[in-house]
mmCIF file of C-alpha atoms in Angstrom:
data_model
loop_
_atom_site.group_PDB
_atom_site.id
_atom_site.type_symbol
_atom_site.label_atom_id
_atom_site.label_comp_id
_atom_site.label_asym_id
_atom_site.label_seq_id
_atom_site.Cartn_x
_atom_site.Cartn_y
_atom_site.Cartn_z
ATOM 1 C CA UNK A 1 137.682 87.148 94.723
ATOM 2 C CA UNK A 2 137.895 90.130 96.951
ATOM 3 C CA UNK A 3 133.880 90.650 97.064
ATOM 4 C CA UNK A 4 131.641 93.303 96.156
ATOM 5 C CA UNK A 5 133.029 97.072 97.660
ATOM 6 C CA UNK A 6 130.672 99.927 98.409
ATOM 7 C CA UNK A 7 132.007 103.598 99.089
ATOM 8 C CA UNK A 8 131.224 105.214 101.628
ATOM 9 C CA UNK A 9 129.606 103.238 104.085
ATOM 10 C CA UNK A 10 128.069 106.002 105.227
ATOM 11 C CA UNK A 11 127.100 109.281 104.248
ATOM 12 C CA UNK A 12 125.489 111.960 106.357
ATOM 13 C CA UNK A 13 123.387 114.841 104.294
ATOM 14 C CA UNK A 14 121.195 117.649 104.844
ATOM 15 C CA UNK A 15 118.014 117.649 102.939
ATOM 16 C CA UNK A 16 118.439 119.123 99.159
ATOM 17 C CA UNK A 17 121.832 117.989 98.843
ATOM 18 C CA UNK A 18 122.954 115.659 95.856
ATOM 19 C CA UNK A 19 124.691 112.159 96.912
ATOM 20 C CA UNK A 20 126.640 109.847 94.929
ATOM 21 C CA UNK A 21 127.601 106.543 95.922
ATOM 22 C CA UNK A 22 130.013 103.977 94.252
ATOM 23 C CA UNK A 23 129.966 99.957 93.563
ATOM 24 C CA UNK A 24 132.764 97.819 92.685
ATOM 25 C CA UNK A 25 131.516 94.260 91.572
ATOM 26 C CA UNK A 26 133.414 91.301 91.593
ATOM 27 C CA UNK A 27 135.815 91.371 88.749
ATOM 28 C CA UNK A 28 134.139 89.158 86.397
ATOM 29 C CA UNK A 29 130.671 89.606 87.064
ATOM 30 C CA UNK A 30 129.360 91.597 84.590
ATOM 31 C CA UNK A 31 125.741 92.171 86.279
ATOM 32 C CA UNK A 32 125.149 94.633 88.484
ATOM 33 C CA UNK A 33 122.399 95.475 90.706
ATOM 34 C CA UNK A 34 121.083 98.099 93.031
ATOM 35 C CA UNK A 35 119.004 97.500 96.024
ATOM 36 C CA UNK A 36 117.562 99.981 98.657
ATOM 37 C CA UNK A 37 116.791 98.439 102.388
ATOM 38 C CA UNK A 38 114.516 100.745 104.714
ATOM 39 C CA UNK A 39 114.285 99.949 108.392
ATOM 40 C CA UNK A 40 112.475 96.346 109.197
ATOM 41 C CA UNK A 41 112.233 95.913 105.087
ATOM 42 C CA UNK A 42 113.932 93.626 102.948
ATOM 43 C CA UNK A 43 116.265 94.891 100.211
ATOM 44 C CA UNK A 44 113.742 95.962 97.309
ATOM 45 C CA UNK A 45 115.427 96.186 93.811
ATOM 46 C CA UNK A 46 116.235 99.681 92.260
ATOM 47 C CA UNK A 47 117.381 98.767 89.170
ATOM 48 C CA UNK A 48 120.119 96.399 87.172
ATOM 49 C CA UNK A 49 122.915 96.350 84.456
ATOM 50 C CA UNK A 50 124.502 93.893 82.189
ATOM 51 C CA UNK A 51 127.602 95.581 81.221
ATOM 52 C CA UNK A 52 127.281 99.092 80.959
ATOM 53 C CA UNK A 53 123.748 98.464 79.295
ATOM 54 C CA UNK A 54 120.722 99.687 82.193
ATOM 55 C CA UNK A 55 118.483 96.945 81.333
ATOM 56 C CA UNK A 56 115.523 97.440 84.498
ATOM 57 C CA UNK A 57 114.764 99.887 86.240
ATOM 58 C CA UNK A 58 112.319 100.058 89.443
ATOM 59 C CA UNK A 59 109.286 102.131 89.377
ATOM 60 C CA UNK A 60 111.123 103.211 93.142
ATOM 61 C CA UNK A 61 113.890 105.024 91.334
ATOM 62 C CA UNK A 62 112.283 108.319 90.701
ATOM 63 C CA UNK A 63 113.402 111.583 88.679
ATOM 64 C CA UNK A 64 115.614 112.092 91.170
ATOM 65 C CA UNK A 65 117.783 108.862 91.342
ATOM 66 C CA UNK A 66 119.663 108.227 88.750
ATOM 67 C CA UNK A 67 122.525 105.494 88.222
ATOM 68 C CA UNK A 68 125.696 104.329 85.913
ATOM 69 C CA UNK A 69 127.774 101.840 84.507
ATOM 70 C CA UNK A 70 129.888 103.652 82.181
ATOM 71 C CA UNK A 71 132.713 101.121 81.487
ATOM 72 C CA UNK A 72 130.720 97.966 82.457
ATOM 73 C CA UNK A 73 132.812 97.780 85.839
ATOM 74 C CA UNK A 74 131.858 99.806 88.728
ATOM 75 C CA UNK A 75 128.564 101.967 89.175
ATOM 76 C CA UNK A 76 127.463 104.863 90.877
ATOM 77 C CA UNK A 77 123.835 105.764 91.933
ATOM 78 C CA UNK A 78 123.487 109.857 92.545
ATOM 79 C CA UNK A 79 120.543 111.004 94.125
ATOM 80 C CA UNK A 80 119.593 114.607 93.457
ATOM 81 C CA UNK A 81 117.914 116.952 95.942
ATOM 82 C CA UNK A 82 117.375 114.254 98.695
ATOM 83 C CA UNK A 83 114.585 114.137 100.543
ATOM 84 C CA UNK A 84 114.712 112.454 104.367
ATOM 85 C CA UNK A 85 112.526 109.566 102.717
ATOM 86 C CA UNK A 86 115.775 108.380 100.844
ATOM 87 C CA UNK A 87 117.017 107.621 104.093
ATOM 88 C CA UNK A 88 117.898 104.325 103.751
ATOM 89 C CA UNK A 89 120.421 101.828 103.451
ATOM 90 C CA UNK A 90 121.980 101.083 99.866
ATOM 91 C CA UNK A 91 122.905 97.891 98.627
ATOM 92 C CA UNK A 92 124.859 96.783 95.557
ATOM 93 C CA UNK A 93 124.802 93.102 94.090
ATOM 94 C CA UNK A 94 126.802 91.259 91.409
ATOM 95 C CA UNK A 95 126.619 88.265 89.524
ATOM 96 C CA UNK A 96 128.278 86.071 86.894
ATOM 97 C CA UNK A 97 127.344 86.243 83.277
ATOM 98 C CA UNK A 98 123.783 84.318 82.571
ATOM 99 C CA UNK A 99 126.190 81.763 80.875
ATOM 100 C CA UNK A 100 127.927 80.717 83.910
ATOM 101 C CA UNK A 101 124.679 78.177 84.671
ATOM 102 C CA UNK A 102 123.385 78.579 87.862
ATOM 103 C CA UNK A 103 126.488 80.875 89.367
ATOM 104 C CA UNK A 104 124.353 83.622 87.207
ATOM 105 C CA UNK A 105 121.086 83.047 89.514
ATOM 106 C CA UNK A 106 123.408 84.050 92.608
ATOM 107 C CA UNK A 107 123.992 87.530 93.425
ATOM 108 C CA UNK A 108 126.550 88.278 95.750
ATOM 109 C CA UNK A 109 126.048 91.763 98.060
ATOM 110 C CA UNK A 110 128.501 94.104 98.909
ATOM 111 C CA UNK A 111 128.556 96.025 102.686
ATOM 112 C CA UNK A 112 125.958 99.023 101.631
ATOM 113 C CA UNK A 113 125.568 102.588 102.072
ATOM 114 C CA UNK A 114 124.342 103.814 105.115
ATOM 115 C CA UNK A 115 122.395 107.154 103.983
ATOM 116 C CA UNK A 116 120.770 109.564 106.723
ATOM 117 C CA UNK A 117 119.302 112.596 105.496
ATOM 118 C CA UNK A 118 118.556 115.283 108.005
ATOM 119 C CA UNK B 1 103.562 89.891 90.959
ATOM 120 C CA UNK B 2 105.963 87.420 93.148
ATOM 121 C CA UNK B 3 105.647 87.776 96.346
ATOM 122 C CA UNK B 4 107.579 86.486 99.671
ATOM 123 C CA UNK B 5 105.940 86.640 103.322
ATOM 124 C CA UNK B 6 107.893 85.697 106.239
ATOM 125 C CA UNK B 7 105.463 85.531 109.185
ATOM 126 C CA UNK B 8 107.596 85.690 112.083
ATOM 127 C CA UNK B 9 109.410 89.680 112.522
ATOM 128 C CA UNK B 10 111.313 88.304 115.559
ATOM 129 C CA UNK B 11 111.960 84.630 117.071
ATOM 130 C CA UNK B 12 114.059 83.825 120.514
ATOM 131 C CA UNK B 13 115.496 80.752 120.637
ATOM 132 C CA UNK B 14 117.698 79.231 122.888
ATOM 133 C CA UNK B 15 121.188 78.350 122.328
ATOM 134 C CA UNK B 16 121.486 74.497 121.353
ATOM 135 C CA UNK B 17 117.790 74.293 120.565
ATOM 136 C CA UNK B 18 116.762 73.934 116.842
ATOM 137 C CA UNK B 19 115.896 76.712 114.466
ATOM 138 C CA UNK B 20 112.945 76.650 111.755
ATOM 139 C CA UNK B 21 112.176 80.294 110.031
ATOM 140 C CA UNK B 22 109.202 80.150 108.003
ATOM 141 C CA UNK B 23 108.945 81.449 104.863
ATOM 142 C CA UNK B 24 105.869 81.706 101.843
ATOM 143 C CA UNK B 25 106.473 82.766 98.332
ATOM 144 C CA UNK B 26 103.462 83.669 95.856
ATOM 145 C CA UNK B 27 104.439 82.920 92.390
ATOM 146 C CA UNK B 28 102.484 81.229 89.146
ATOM 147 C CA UNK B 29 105.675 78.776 88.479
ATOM 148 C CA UNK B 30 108.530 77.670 90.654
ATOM 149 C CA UNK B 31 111.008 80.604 91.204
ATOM 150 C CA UNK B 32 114.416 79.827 92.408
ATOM 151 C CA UNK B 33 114.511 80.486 96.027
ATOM 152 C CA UNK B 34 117.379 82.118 98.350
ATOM 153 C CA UNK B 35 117.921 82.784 102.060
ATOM 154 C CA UNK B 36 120.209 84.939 102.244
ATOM 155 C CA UNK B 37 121.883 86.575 106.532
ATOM 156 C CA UNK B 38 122.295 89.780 107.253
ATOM 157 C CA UNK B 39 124.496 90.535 110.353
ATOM 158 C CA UNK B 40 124.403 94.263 111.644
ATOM 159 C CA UNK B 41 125.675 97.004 109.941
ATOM 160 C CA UNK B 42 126.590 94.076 106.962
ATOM 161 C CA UNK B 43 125.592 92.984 103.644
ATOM 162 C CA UNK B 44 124.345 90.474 102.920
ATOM 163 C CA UNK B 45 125.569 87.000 102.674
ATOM 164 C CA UNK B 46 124.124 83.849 100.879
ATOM 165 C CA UNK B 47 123.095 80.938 103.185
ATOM 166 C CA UNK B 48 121.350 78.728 100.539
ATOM 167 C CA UNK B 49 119.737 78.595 97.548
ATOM 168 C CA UNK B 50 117.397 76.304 95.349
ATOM 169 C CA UNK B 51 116.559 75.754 92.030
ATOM 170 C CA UNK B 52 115.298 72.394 91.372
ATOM 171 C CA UNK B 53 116.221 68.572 91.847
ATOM 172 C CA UNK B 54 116.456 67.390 95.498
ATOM 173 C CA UNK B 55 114.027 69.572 97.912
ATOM 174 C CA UNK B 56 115.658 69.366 101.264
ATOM 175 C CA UNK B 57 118.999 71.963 100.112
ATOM 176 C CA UNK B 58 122.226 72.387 102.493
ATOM 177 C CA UNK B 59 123.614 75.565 102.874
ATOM 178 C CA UNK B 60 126.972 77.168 104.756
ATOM 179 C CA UNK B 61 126.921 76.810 108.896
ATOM 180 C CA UNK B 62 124.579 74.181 108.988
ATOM 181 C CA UNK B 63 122.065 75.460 107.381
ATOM 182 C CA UNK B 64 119.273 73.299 105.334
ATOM 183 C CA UNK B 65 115.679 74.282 104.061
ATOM 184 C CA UNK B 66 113.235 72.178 102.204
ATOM 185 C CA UNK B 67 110.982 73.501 99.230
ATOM 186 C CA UNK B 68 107.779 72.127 99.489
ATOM 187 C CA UNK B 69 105.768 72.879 96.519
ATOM 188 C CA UNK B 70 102.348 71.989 97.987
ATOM 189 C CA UNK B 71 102.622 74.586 100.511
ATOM 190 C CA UNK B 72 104.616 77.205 98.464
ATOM 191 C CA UNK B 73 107.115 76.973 101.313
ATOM 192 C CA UNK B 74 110.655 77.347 101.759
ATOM 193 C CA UNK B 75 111.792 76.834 105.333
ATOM 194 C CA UNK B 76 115.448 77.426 106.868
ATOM 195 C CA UNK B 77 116.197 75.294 109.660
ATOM 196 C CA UNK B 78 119.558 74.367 111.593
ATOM 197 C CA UNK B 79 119.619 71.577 114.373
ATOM 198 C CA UNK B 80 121.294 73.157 116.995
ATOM 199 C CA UNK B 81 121.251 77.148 117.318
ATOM 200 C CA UNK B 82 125.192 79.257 118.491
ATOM 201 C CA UNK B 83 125.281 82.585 119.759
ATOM 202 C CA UNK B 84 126.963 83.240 116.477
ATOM 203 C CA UNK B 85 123.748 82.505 114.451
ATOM 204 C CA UNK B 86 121.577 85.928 116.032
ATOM 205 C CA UNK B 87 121.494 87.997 112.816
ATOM 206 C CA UNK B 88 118.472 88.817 110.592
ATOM 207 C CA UNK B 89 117.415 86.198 107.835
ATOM 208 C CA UNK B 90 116.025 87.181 104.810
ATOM 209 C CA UNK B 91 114.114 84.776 102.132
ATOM 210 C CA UNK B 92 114.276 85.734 98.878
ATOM 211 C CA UNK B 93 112.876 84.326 95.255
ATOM 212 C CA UNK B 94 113.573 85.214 91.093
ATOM 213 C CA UNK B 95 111.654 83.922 88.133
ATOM 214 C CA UNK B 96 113.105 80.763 86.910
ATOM 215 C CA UNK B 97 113.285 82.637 83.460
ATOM 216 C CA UNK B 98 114.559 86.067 82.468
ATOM 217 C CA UNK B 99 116.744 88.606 83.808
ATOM 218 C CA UNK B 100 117.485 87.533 87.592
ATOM 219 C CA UNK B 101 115.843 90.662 90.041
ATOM 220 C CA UNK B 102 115.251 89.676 93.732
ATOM 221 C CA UNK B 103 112.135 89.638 95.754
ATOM 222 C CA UNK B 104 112.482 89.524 99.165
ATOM 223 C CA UNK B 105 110.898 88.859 102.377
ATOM 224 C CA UNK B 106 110.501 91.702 105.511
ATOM 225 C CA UNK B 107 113.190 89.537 107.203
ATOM 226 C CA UNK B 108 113.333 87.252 110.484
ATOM 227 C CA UNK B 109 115.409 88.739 113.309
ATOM 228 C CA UNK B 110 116.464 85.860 115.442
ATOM 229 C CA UNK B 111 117.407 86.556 118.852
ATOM 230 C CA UNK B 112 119.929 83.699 121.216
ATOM 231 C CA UNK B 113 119.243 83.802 124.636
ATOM 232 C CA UNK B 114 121.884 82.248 126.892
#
């Protein structure tokens, strides 16, 4: 169990730019999440797959955000033509299947993305 | 809408002395409940959880809470505070149905003094 892997830690962009930032869950979790933590806030949820299937998605993640599971392993979340309110610090959670009893209710974070927009 | 609300932003406490962070949740059922550490610059890693059965729950580093439905509480405590322990806390809760999306608190920073 090597743990939940984010890439990059952190990422440095001028306003307008597009950013895309990469999960790697914990091999046999298949659910995913994505979190985004602004200073002195908790983590609030962006959205969440089971597989490669988006099942929930925030009312947060605008137009703009958008996010993948393509092979049911890792994920990416791009964010197109940032704006210095998506500064913020982004956070990706796994967890085991819903079958796996209670290990499903626990989600296990990886380091996060430090984003700055400027 | 579920709801969390942990009251205190920052608490100092002195190494050796004893710990309680408070935390409320707002919810029409029993959710399952998390607290969940955040060191700087880290993720963020689970302490303890409950989801039903006995009410006072131990967790990693000496770590406990109790779930006390009455007052829609979920308190962390540990006996006897280290250095070690000054990170931010988070409390979290999920429906105890349904897919399994987070709600958290604002988050406790808690500060050791010497």
């Amino acid at each position: 169990d090597t743990g939940v892997s984010q890439d990059p830690r952190h990422k440095i962009t001028k306003r307008g730019q597009n950013v895309t930032f990469r999960c790697d869950p914990i091999s046999e979790h298949n659910r995913l999440y994505w979190y985004r933590q602004t200073l002195g806030q908790g983590p609030e949820f962006l959205t969440y797959f089971q597989n490669e299937a988006q099942l929930e998605k925030s009312r947060l993640l605008s137009d703009r955000f958008s996010a993948e599971r393509p092979k049911g392993s890792f994920s990416t979340l791009e964010i197109q033509r940032t704006e210095q309110g998506d500064s913020a610090m982004y956070l990706c959670a796994s967890s085991h299947p819903g079958t796996s009893g209670e290990r499903g209710y626990e989600q296990y974070f990886g380091p996060g993305t430090r984003l700055t927009v400027t | 809408a579920q709801s969390v609300t942990q009251p205190d932003i920052h608490i100092t406490v002195s190494e050796g002395a004893s710990l309680e962070l408070r935390c409320n949740y707002s919810y029409g059922a029993t959710p399952y409940l998390f607290w969940y550490v955040q060191s700087p610059g880290q993720g963020l890693q689970l302490l303890l959880k409950y989801f039903s059965g006995d009410t006072l729950v131990q967790g990693i580093k000496g770590f406990e809470a109790e779930f006390k439905r009455s007052q829609s509480s979920f308190n962390l405590r540990k006996p006897s505070v280290h250095w070690s322990d000054a990170a931010e806390y988070f409390c979290a809760v999920r429906p105890n149905s349904g897919y399994s999306t987070l709600t958290f608190g604002k988050g406790t920073m808690l500060l050791v003094s010497p």
